[in-house]
Amino acid sequence: MNHKNKYCVELIALIWMSATIRMLQSLHPLDHHVFGHGTIGKKWALLVSGSYGYENYRHQADVCHAYQILKRGGLKDENIIVFMYDDIANHPENPRPGVLINHPNGSDVYHGVPKDYIGNEGNASNFYAVLSGNKSAVKGGSGKVLESGPNDTIFIYYTDHGAPGIIGMQDGGTLNAKDLIDALKKKHAAKSYKKMVIYLEACESGSMFEGLLPNDINVYAITASNATEDSWGFYCDDTIPPSPPEYSTTCLGDVFSISWMEDSDKNDMTKETLKQQYENVHRRTLISRKRDERSHVMQYGDLKISNDFLVTYIGANPTIINEHDYVLYPTSVNHNFNSPTPTRLVSQRDTRLIYLKTKLEKASNSEDKLKAQKELEVEIAHRKEVDNNVHQISNILFGEKRGSTLMVHVRSSGQPLVDDWDCLKKFIKTYESHCGTLSIYGRKYSRAFANMCNAGISEKQMVTATSQICKENK
């Protein structure tokens, strides 16, 4: 074969290969992926915003932004399940009715988002039914569940308030770390997925997986903080950059959440791995001027999964794949993830307090000022009452000196929050039955209750101490 003929054959082969690749892309759209031996699997996603109330604007904005990323990445609505209370977009205090933004200069992320489980439909029972794929156990909502199979991937993103060993749900209930891990193990045993990735934004979010998530069930989890730290609100009135003036009472996003999503907005997800995103987000969350306002993004489970490309789980913008040219999505702006601007942050646990203080400052008439003042006083009084109750209960059980130490004791790295999770549930229930339901603020004492369990306190001792203190303080 002469050189001219050889060149023609190579050119024909190149054209044939290019046409074949284009055909395969059309056969396997971005809501599918291919694992070994050409097996085609679907991409599934479960998005959860576990809060309600205008002070928690950021959680629903986070989830809506995540939906837009997945939708743009090629996932179909039938494979994306959304939990959110849906009380923010048309809330009386929302300055842009029907619109949610996740960045000061951002466009609407609310449009088109499925309303699968709204209001009190977003509860622990429905969450576990959806996760397990059990349609018959779902009550209310769209009825959509994760009907995933052995070749499918699942991406779970959760954002809300948390506390040691628990995260909140939109009906006011909670998910327990041990129950969550048990549900994941059952899902794995049922061969209902190939690989799963979980992104979790909440205070003490690392405690949901620390010492609990195995590395052999094909689950990789990234959390906004370790087992002891708060997570932080961002794009608030006094952060850099701040929220627009009309949003001064609330925050538009959370640091961890906006970091992974803006990283996804600006990068080619067919070329960026989960590990690279973890590293980028880890750097950006350390942006506070104050050390005690920082959280350390953590990773748990099967770390080998972190070598997978993002496209495997959340898809990718088709313009990146087909044109190799990425235009920044308008919900965000370009950020320097390697050297972000230092700023102050807002603890998720304190956002309600700041919301009420800001409402008082911004009140335009005496009636609004009086109402805001009363709400603020109630919140402050509630916090003082919970602090006092738990400290006194601890003092009765352990004595004043030992009680103060055990209240905040943190177990060594790699250990779960508590050995007996049923004990923790009982102690929280005991407290609530005598002293009232634990608020988002009060749930931070779940570590104190866990330490009581770890110290061998009996249920009878806990009932006696709790009933005594809360009866005296009424």
Coordinates of C-alpha atoms in Angstrom, one line a residue:
M1 CA 0.0 0.0 0.0
N2 CA 1.5 3.3 -1.0
H3 CA 1.6 6.4 1.3
K4 CA -1.4 8.0 -0.5
N5 CA -3.6 5.0 -0.1
K6 CA -2.5 4.5 3.5
Y7 CA -3.4 8.2 4.2
C8 CA -6.9 7.7 2.7
V9 CA -7.6 4.6 4.7
E10 CA -6.5 6.4 7.9
L11 CA -8.7 9.3 7.1
I12 CA -11.7 7.1 6.4
A13 CA -11.1 5.2 9.7
L14 CA -10.9 8.5 11.6
I15 CA -14.2 9.8 10.1
W16 CA -15.9 6.4 10.9
M17 CA -14.7 6.5 14.5
S18 CA -16.0 10.1 14.9
A19 CA -19.4 9.2 13.5
T20 CA -19.6 6.1 15.8
I21 CA -18.8 8.2 18.9
R22 CA -21.5 10.7 17.9
M23 CA -24.0 7.9 17.4
L24 CA -23.1 6.3 20.8
Q25 CA -23.7 9.7 22.4
S26 CA -27.1 9.9 20.9
L27 CA -27.9 6.4 22.0
H28 CA -26.7 7.0 25.6
P29 CA -27.8 10.5 26.7
L30 CA -26.4 12.2 29.7
D31 CA -29.0 10.7 32.1
H32 CA -27.3 7.4 31.5
H33 CA -23.8 6.1 32.0
V34 CA -21.9 3.1 30.9
F35 CA -20.1 0.8 33.3
G36 CA -17.9 -2.2 32.5
H37 CA -18.9 -4.6 29.7
G38 CA -21.1 -1.9 28.1
T39 CA -23.8 -2.1 30.8
I40 CA -26.0 1.0 30.6
G41 CA -27.2 2.5 33.9
K42 CA -29.5 5.4 34.8
K43 CA -28.6 8.4 36.9
W44 CA -31.0 9.1 39.9
A45 CA -31.0 12.0 42.3
L46 CA -32.7 12.8 45.6
L47 CA -32.6 16.5 46.7
V48 CA -33.8 17.4 50.2
S49 CA -34.3 20.8 51.8
G50 CA -35.3 20.0 55.4
S51 CA -36.5 23.4 56.7
Y52 CA -39.2 26.0 56.4
G53 CA -39.6 29.6 57.2
Y54 CA -38.2 32.7 55.4
E55 CA -35.1 32.8 57.7
N56 CA -34.2 29.5 56.0
Y57 CA -34.5 30.8 52.4
R58 CA -31.0 29.5 51.6
H59 CA -31.9 25.8 51.9
Q60 CA -34.7 25.8 49.3
A61 CA -32.5 28.1 47.0
D62 CA -29.7 25.6 47.4
V63 CA -31.9 22.6 46.4
C64 CA -33.4 24.5 43.5
H65 CA -29.9 25.4 42.2
A66 CA -28.9 21.8 42.5
Y67 CA -31.9 20.8 40.5
Q68 CA -31.0 23.2 37.7
I69 CA -27.4 21.7 37.6
L70 CA -28.9 18.1 37.3
K71 CA -31.4 19.1 34.7
R72 CA -28.9 20.9 32.6
G73 CA -26.7 17.9 33.0
G74 CA -29.2 15.7 31.2
L75 CA -31.1 14.0 34.1
K76 CA -34.8 13.7 33.5
D77 CA -37.5 14.9 36.0
E78 CA -38.7 11.3 36.4
N79 CA -35.3 10.5 37.9
I80 CA -35.0 13.6 40.1
I81 CA -36.9 13.6 43.4
V82 CA -37.3 16.9 45.3
F83 CA -38.2 17.3 49.0
M84 CA -38.9 21.0 50.0
Y85 CA -41.5 22.8 52.0
D86 CA -42.1 25.2 49.1
D87 CA -43.1 28.2 51.3
I88 CA -40.3 30.6 50.3
A89 CA -40.9 31.5 46.6
N90 CA -44.3 33.0 47.3
H91 CA -43.6 34.1 50.9
P92 CA -44.8 37.6 51.8
E93 CA -41.3 38.6 52.7
N94 CA -39.7 37.4 49.5
P95 CA -38.9 40.6 47.5
R96 CA -39.1 38.8 44.2
P97 CA -42.4 36.7 44.4
G98 CA -42.1 33.4 42.6
V99 CA -38.4 33.7 42.3
L100 CA -35.5 32.2 44.3
I101 CA -31.9 33.1 43.8
N102 CA -28.7 31.4 45.1
H103 CA -26.3 34.2 44.4
P104 CA -26.5 38.0 44.8
N105 CA -26.4 38.4 41.0
G106 CA -28.1 35.1 40.3
S107 CA -31.0 34.4 38.1
D108 CA -34.1 32.4 39.1
V109 CA -33.4 28.8 40.2
Y110 CA -37.0 28.0 41.3
H111 CA -38.6 27.8 37.8
G112 CA -39.4 24.2 36.7
V113 CA -38.4 22.5 40.0
P114 CA -40.6 19.4 40.6
K115 CA -42.7 19.7 43.8
D116 CA -42.6 16.0 44.8
Y117 CA -42.8 16.2 48.6
I118 CA -43.9 19.6 49.9
G119 CA -45.0 20.8 53.3
N120 CA -45.3 18.0 55.9
E121 CA -45.0 15.4 53.2
G122 CA -41.3 15.9 53.7
N123 CA -40.9 13.6 56.7
A124 CA -38.6 10.8 57.8
S125 CA -41.1 8.1 56.8
N126 CA -41.4 9.3 53.3
F127 CA -37.7 9.9 53.0
Y128 CA -36.9 6.3 53.8
A129 CA -39.7 5.0 51.6
V130 CA -38.3 7.1 48.7
L131 CA -34.7 6.0 49.4
S132 CA -35.7 2.3 49.5
G133 CA -37.9 2.5 46.4
N134 CA -40.9 1.4 48.4
K135 CA -43.9 3.1 46.6
S136 CA -46.5 1.5 48.8
A137 CA -45.0 3.1 52.0
V138 CA -45.2 6.6 50.6
K139 CA -48.0 8.8 52.0
G140 CA -48.9 11.9 49.9
G141 CA -46.6 13.7 47.4
S142 CA -46.0 12.7 43.8
G143 CA -45.3 9.0 44.7
K144 CA -41.9 9.1 43.0
V145 CA -39.3 6.9 44.6
L146 CA -35.7 5.8 43.7
E147 CA -36.6 2.9 41.4
S148 CA -32.9 2.3 40.8
G149 CA -31.3 -0.9 39.7
P150 CA -28.0 -2.7 40.1
N151 CA -26.3 -0.6 37.3
D152 CA -27.6 2.8 38.3
T153 CA -26.0 5.6 40.2
I154 CA -27.7 7.7 42.9
F155 CA -26.8 11.3 43.9
I156 CA -28.2 12.5 47.2
Y157 CA -28.0 16.1 48.2
Y158 CA -29.3 17.3 51.6
T159 CA -29.3 20.8 53.1
D160 CA -30.8 21.9 56.4
H161 CA -30.1 22.3 60.1
G162 CA -28.3 19.5 61.9
A163 CA -26.9 18.5 65.3
P164 CA -24.7 15.7 66.5
G165 CA -26.1 12.5 65.1
I166 CA -29.3 14.0 63.6
I167 CA -30.5 16.1 60.7
G168 CA -33.9 17.9 60.4
M169 CA -36.8 17.3 58.0
Q170 CA -39.3 19.8 56.7
D171 CA -42.2 18.5 58.9
G172 CA -40.1 19.4 62.0
G173 CA -38.9 15.8 62.6
T174 CA -35.4 14.4 62.3
L175 CA -33.3 11.7 60.7
N176 CA -31.1 9.7 63.0
A177 CA -27.5 8.8 61.8
K178 CA -27.8 5.1 62.6
D179 CA -31.2 4.8 60.9
L180 CA -29.7 6.5 57.8
I181 CA -26.8 4.1 57.7
D182 CA -29.0 1.1 58.2
A183 CA -31.2 2.3 55.3
L184 CA -28.1 2.6 53.0
K185 CA -27.0 -0.9 54.0
K186 CA -30.4 -2.3 53.1
K187 CA -30.3 -0.5 49.8
H188 CA -26.9 -2.0 49.0
A189 CA -28.0 -5.5 50.1
A190 CA -31.0 -5.2 47.7
K191 CA -28.6 -4.5 44.8
S192 CA -30.5 -1.3 44.1
Y193 CA -27.6 0.8 42.9
K194 CA -24.1 0.5 41.5
K195 CA -22.6 3.5 43.3
M196 CA -24.0 6.3 45.4
V197 CA -22.7 9.8 46.3
I198 CA -24.0 11.9 49.1
Y199 CA -23.4 15.6 49.7
L200 CA -24.7 16.7 53.1
E201 CA -24.9 20.3 54.4
A202 CA -25.7 20.7 58.1
C203 CA -24.1 21.6 61.4
E204 CA -22.1 18.6 62.7
S205 CA -22.8 16.8 59.5
G206 CA -19.7 14.7 59.8
S207 CA -21.4 13.0 62.8
M208 CA -23.9 11.4 60.4
F209 CA -21.1 9.2 59.0
E210 CA -18.2 9.3 61.5
G211 CA -17.5 5.7 62.6
L212 CA -20.7 4.5 60.9
L213 CA -20.5 4.5 57.1
P214 CA -18.7 1.4 55.9
N215 CA -16.3 1.6 53.0
D216 CA -17.6 -1.6 51.2
I217 CA -21.2 -0.6 50.3
N218 CA -20.2 1.7 47.3
V219 CA -21.2 4.9 49.0
Y220 CA -19.1 8.0 49.0
A221 CA -20.1 10.9 51.3
I222 CA -18.9 14.5 51.5
T223 CA -20.1 16.7 54.5
A224 CA -20.0 20.4 55.0
S225 CA -18.3 20.1 58.4
N226 CA -16.7 17.5 60.6
A227 CA -18.6 15.9 63.6
T228 CA -18.2 18.9 65.9
E229 CA -18.4 22.1 63.7
D230 CA -21.2 24.3 62.6
S231 CA -21.9 24.8 58.9
W232 CA -22.3 28.3 57.7
G233 CA -24.8 30.5 55.8
F234 CA -23.4 32.7 53.0
Y235 CA -24.5 35.6 50.8
C236 CA -25.9 37.3 53.8
D237 CA -26.3 40.9 54.7
D238 CA -22.7 41.3 56.0
T239 CA -20.7 38.7 54.0
I240 CA -18.4 39.4 51.1
P241 CA -20.1 39.6 48.7
P242 CA -23.4 40.5 50.6
S243 CA -26.9 39.7 49.6
P244 CA -28.8 42.5 47.8
P245 CA -30.3 45.0 50.3
E246 CA -33.9 43.7 49.9
Y247 CA -32.7 40.3 51.2
S248 CA -31.1 41.8 54.3
T249 CA -33.0 39.5 56.8
T250 CA -31.9 36.2 55.3
C251 CA -29.0 34.4 53.5
L252 CA -29.2 33.3 49.9
G253 CA -27.0 30.2 50.3
D254 CA -24.7 28.0 52.4
V255 CA -20.9 28.0 52.1
F256 CA -20.5 24.3 51.3
S257 CA -23.5 24.2 49.0
I258 CA -22.8 27.2 46.9
S259 CA -19.2 26.1 46.7
W260 CA -19.9 22.7 45.1
M261 CA -22.6 24.1 42.9
E262 CA -20.6 27.1 41.6
D263 CA -17.7 24.7 41.1
S264 CA -20.0 22.5 39.0
D265 CA -21.3 25.6 37.1
K266 CA -17.9 26.8 36.1
N267 CA -16.1 23.5 35.3
D268 CA -16.4 20.7 32.8
M269 CA -17.9 17.8 34.7
T270 CA -16.6 15.3 32.1
K271 CA -13.1 16.2 33.2
E272 CA -13.4 17.0 36.9
T273 CA -13.4 14.2 39.5
L274 CA -15.3 14.1 42.7
K275 CA -11.9 14.3 44.5
Q276 CA -11.0 17.4 42.6
Q277 CA -14.4 19.0 43.6
Y278 CA -13.9 17.9 47.2
E279 CA -10.5 19.7 47.2
N280 CA -11.8 22.8 45.6
V281 CA -14.8 23.0 48.0
H282 CA -12.6 22.2 51.0
R283 CA -10.4 25.2 50.2
R284 CA -13.3 27.6 49.6
T285 CA -15.1 26.8 52.8
L286 CA -12.1 28.0 54.9
I287 CA -12.9 31.6 53.9
S288 CA -13.8 33.1 57.3
R289 CA -11.6 35.7 58.9
K290 CA -12.2 33.9 62.2
R291 CA -10.9 30.4 62.9
D292 CA -14.0 29.6 65.0
E293 CA -16.2 30.4 62.0
R294 CA -14.7 27.8 59.7
S295 CA -15.8 24.3 58.9
H296 CA -13.7 21.5 57.5
V297 CA -15.3 19.6 54.6
M298 CA -14.9 15.9 55.2
Q299 CA -15.2 12.7 53.1
Y300 CA -16.4 9.2 54.3
G301 CA -17.1 5.8 52.9
D302 CA -15.6 4.3 49.8
L303 CA -13.0 6.9 48.9
K304 CA -12.1 5.1 45.6
I305 CA -15.3 6.5 44.2
S306 CA -13.8 10.0 44.5
N307 CA -11.8 9.2 41.4
D308 CA -15.0 9.0 39.3
F309 CA -15.9 12.0 37.1
L310 CA -18.7 14.2 38.2
V311 CA -20.6 13.4 35.0
T312 CA -21.2 9.9 36.3
Y313 CA -23.5 11.2 39.0
I314 CA -24.8 14.7 38.1
G315 CA -24.4 14.7 34.3
A316 CA -22.8 17.5 32.3
N317 CA -23.7 20.5 30.2
P318 CA -24.0 19.2 26.6
T319 CA -22.3 22.3 25.3
I320 CA -19.2 21.2 27.2
I321 CA -19.2 17.8 25.6
N322 CA -20.1 18.8 22.1
E323 CA -18.4 22.1 21.7
H324 CA -15.7 22.0 24.3
D325 CA -16.6 25.5 25.2
Y326 CA -18.2 26.4 28.5
V327 CA -20.4 29.5 29.1
L328 CA -20.8 30.2 32.8
Y329 CA -24.3 29.4 34.0
P330 CA -26.1 32.7 35.0
T331 CA -27.0 31.6 38.5
S332 CA -23.4 32.2 39.5
V333 CA -20.2 34.2 38.9
N334 CA -16.7 33.1 38.5
H335 CA -14.8 32.7 41.8
N336 CA -11.2 32.1 42.5
F337 CA -11.4 28.9 44.5
N338 CA -7.7 28.8 45.3
S339 CA -7.7 32.2 47.1
P340 CA -11.3 33.3 48.0
T341 CA -11.9 36.6 49.6
P342 CA -11.8 36.3 53.4
T343 CA -15.2 37.2 55.0
R344 CA -17.3 36.7 58.1
L345 CA -19.9 33.9 58.0
V346 CA -23.2 33.2 59.8
S347 CA -23.7 30.0 61.8
Q348 CA -26.7 28.0 60.5
R349 CA -27.8 27.6 64.1
D350 CA -27.9 31.4 64.7
T351 CA -29.7 32.4 61.4
R352 CA -33.1 32.7 63.2
L353 CA -31.6 34.9 65.9
I354 CA -30.0 37.1 63.2
Y355 CA -33.2 37.1 61.2
L356 CA -35.2 38.4 64.1
K357 CA -32.7 41.0 65.1
T358 CA -32.5 42.3 61.6
K359 CA -36.3 42.4 61.3
L360 CA -36.4 44.5 64.5
E361 CA -33.8 46.9 63.1
K362 CA -35.6 47.2 59.7
A363 CA -39.2 47.5 61.2
S364 CA -40.8 50.6 59.6
N365 CA -43.5 51.3 62.2
S366 CA -44.2 50.8 65.9
E367 CA -46.5 47.8 65.3
D368 CA -43.9 45.8 63.3
K369 CA -41.2 46.9 65.8
L370 CA -43.3 45.6 68.7
K371 CA -44.0 42.3 67.0
A372 CA -40.4 41.8 66.1
Q373 CA -39.2 42.7 69.6
K374 CA -41.6 40.1 71.1
E375 CA -40.4 37.3 68.7
L376 CA -36.8 38.1 69.5
E377 CA -37.4 38.1 73.2
V378 CA -39.2 34.7 73.0
E379 CA -36.3 33.2 71.0
I380 CA -33.7 34.5 73.5
A381 CA -35.7 33.3 76.4
H382 CA -36.2 29.9 74.8
R383 CA -32.4 29.5 74.3
K384 CA -31.7 30.4 77.9
E385 CA -34.3 27.9 79.1
V386 CA -32.9 25.0 77.1
D387 CA -29.3 25.9 78.2
N388 CA -30.4 26.0 81.8
N389 CA -32.4 22.8 81.6
V390 CA -29.7 20.6 80.1
H391 CA -27.0 22.0 82.4
Q392 CA -29.0 21.3 85.5
I393 CA -30.0 17.8 84.3
S394 CA -26.3 17.1 83.7
N395 CA -25.3 18.4 87.1
I396 CA -27.9 16.1 88.9
L397 CA -26.6 13.1 87.0
F398 CA -22.8 13.8 87.3
G399 CA -22.2 16.6 89.7
E400 CA -21.4 20.2 88.6
K401 CA -17.7 19.8 87.7
R402 CA -18.0 16.5 85.9
G403 CA -21.3 17.4 84.3
S404 CA -19.9 20.5 82.6
T405 CA -17.1 18.4 81.1
L406 CA -19.3 15.6 79.9
M407 CA -21.7 18.1 78.3
V408 CA -19.2 18.9 75.6
H409 CA -17.0 15.8 75.5
V410 CA -16.0 14.7 72.0
R411 CA -15.0 11.1 71.3
S412 CA -11.8 10.3 69.5
S413 CA -11.8 10.4 65.7
G414 CA -13.3 7.4 64.0
Q415 CA -15.8 6.7 66.8
P416 CA -19.5 7.2 66.4
L417 CA -21.3 9.8 68.5
V418 CA -22.9 7.1 70.7
D419 CA -22.7 3.3 71.1
D420 CA -26.4 2.8 71.9
W421 CA -28.5 4.8 69.4
D422 CA -31.7 3.6 70.9
C423 CA -30.6 5.0 74.2
L424 CA -30.0 8.4 72.5
K425 CA -33.5 8.3 71.0
K426 CA -35.0 7.5 74.4
F427 CA -33.2 10.3 76.2
I428 CA -34.2 12.9 73.6
K429 CA -37.8 11.7 73.8
T430 CA -37.6 11.8 77.6
Y431 CA -36.4 15.3 77.6
E432 CA -39.0 16.4 75.1
S433 CA -41.9 14.8 77.0
H434 CA -41.0 16.7 80.2
C435 CA -39.4 19.9 78.9
G436 CA -40.9 20.5 75.4
T437 CA -39.8 19.8 71.9
L438 CA -36.1 20.6 71.1
S439 CA -35.8 23.5 68.7
I440 CA -33.1 23.8 66.0
Y441 CA -31.0 25.5 68.7
G442 CA -31.8 22.9 71.4
R443 CA -30.9 19.9 69.3
K444 CA -27.2 20.9 69.7
Y445 CA -27.5 19.2 73.1
S446 CA -27.9 15.8 71.4
R447 CA -24.1 15.4 72.1
A448 CA -24.8 15.9 75.8
F449 CA -27.6 13.2 75.7
A450 CA -25.3 10.9 73.8
N451 CA -22.6 11.3 76.4
M452 CA -25.1 10.5 79.1
C453 CA -25.8 7.2 77.3
N454 CA -22.0 6.5 76.9
A455 CA -21.5 7.1 80.6
G456 CA -24.1 4.4 81.5
I457 CA -26.9 6.6 82.7
S458 CA -30.1 4.5 82.9
E459 CA -33.5 5.6 81.5
K460 CA -34.9 5.7 85.0
Q461 CA -32.1 8.1 86.1
M462 CA -32.8 10.3 83.1
V463 CA -36.5 10.4 83.7
T464 CA -36.0 11.3 87.4
A465 CA -33.6 14.2 86.6
T466 CA -35.5 15.6 83.7
S467 CA -38.9 15.6 85.4
Q468 CA -37.4 17.2 88.5
I469 CA -35.6 20.1 86.6
C470 CA -38.4 20.8 84.1
K471 CA -41.1 20.7 86.8
E472 CA -39.1 23.2 88.9
N473 CA -38.5 25.5 85.9
K474 CA -42.1 25.7 84.8

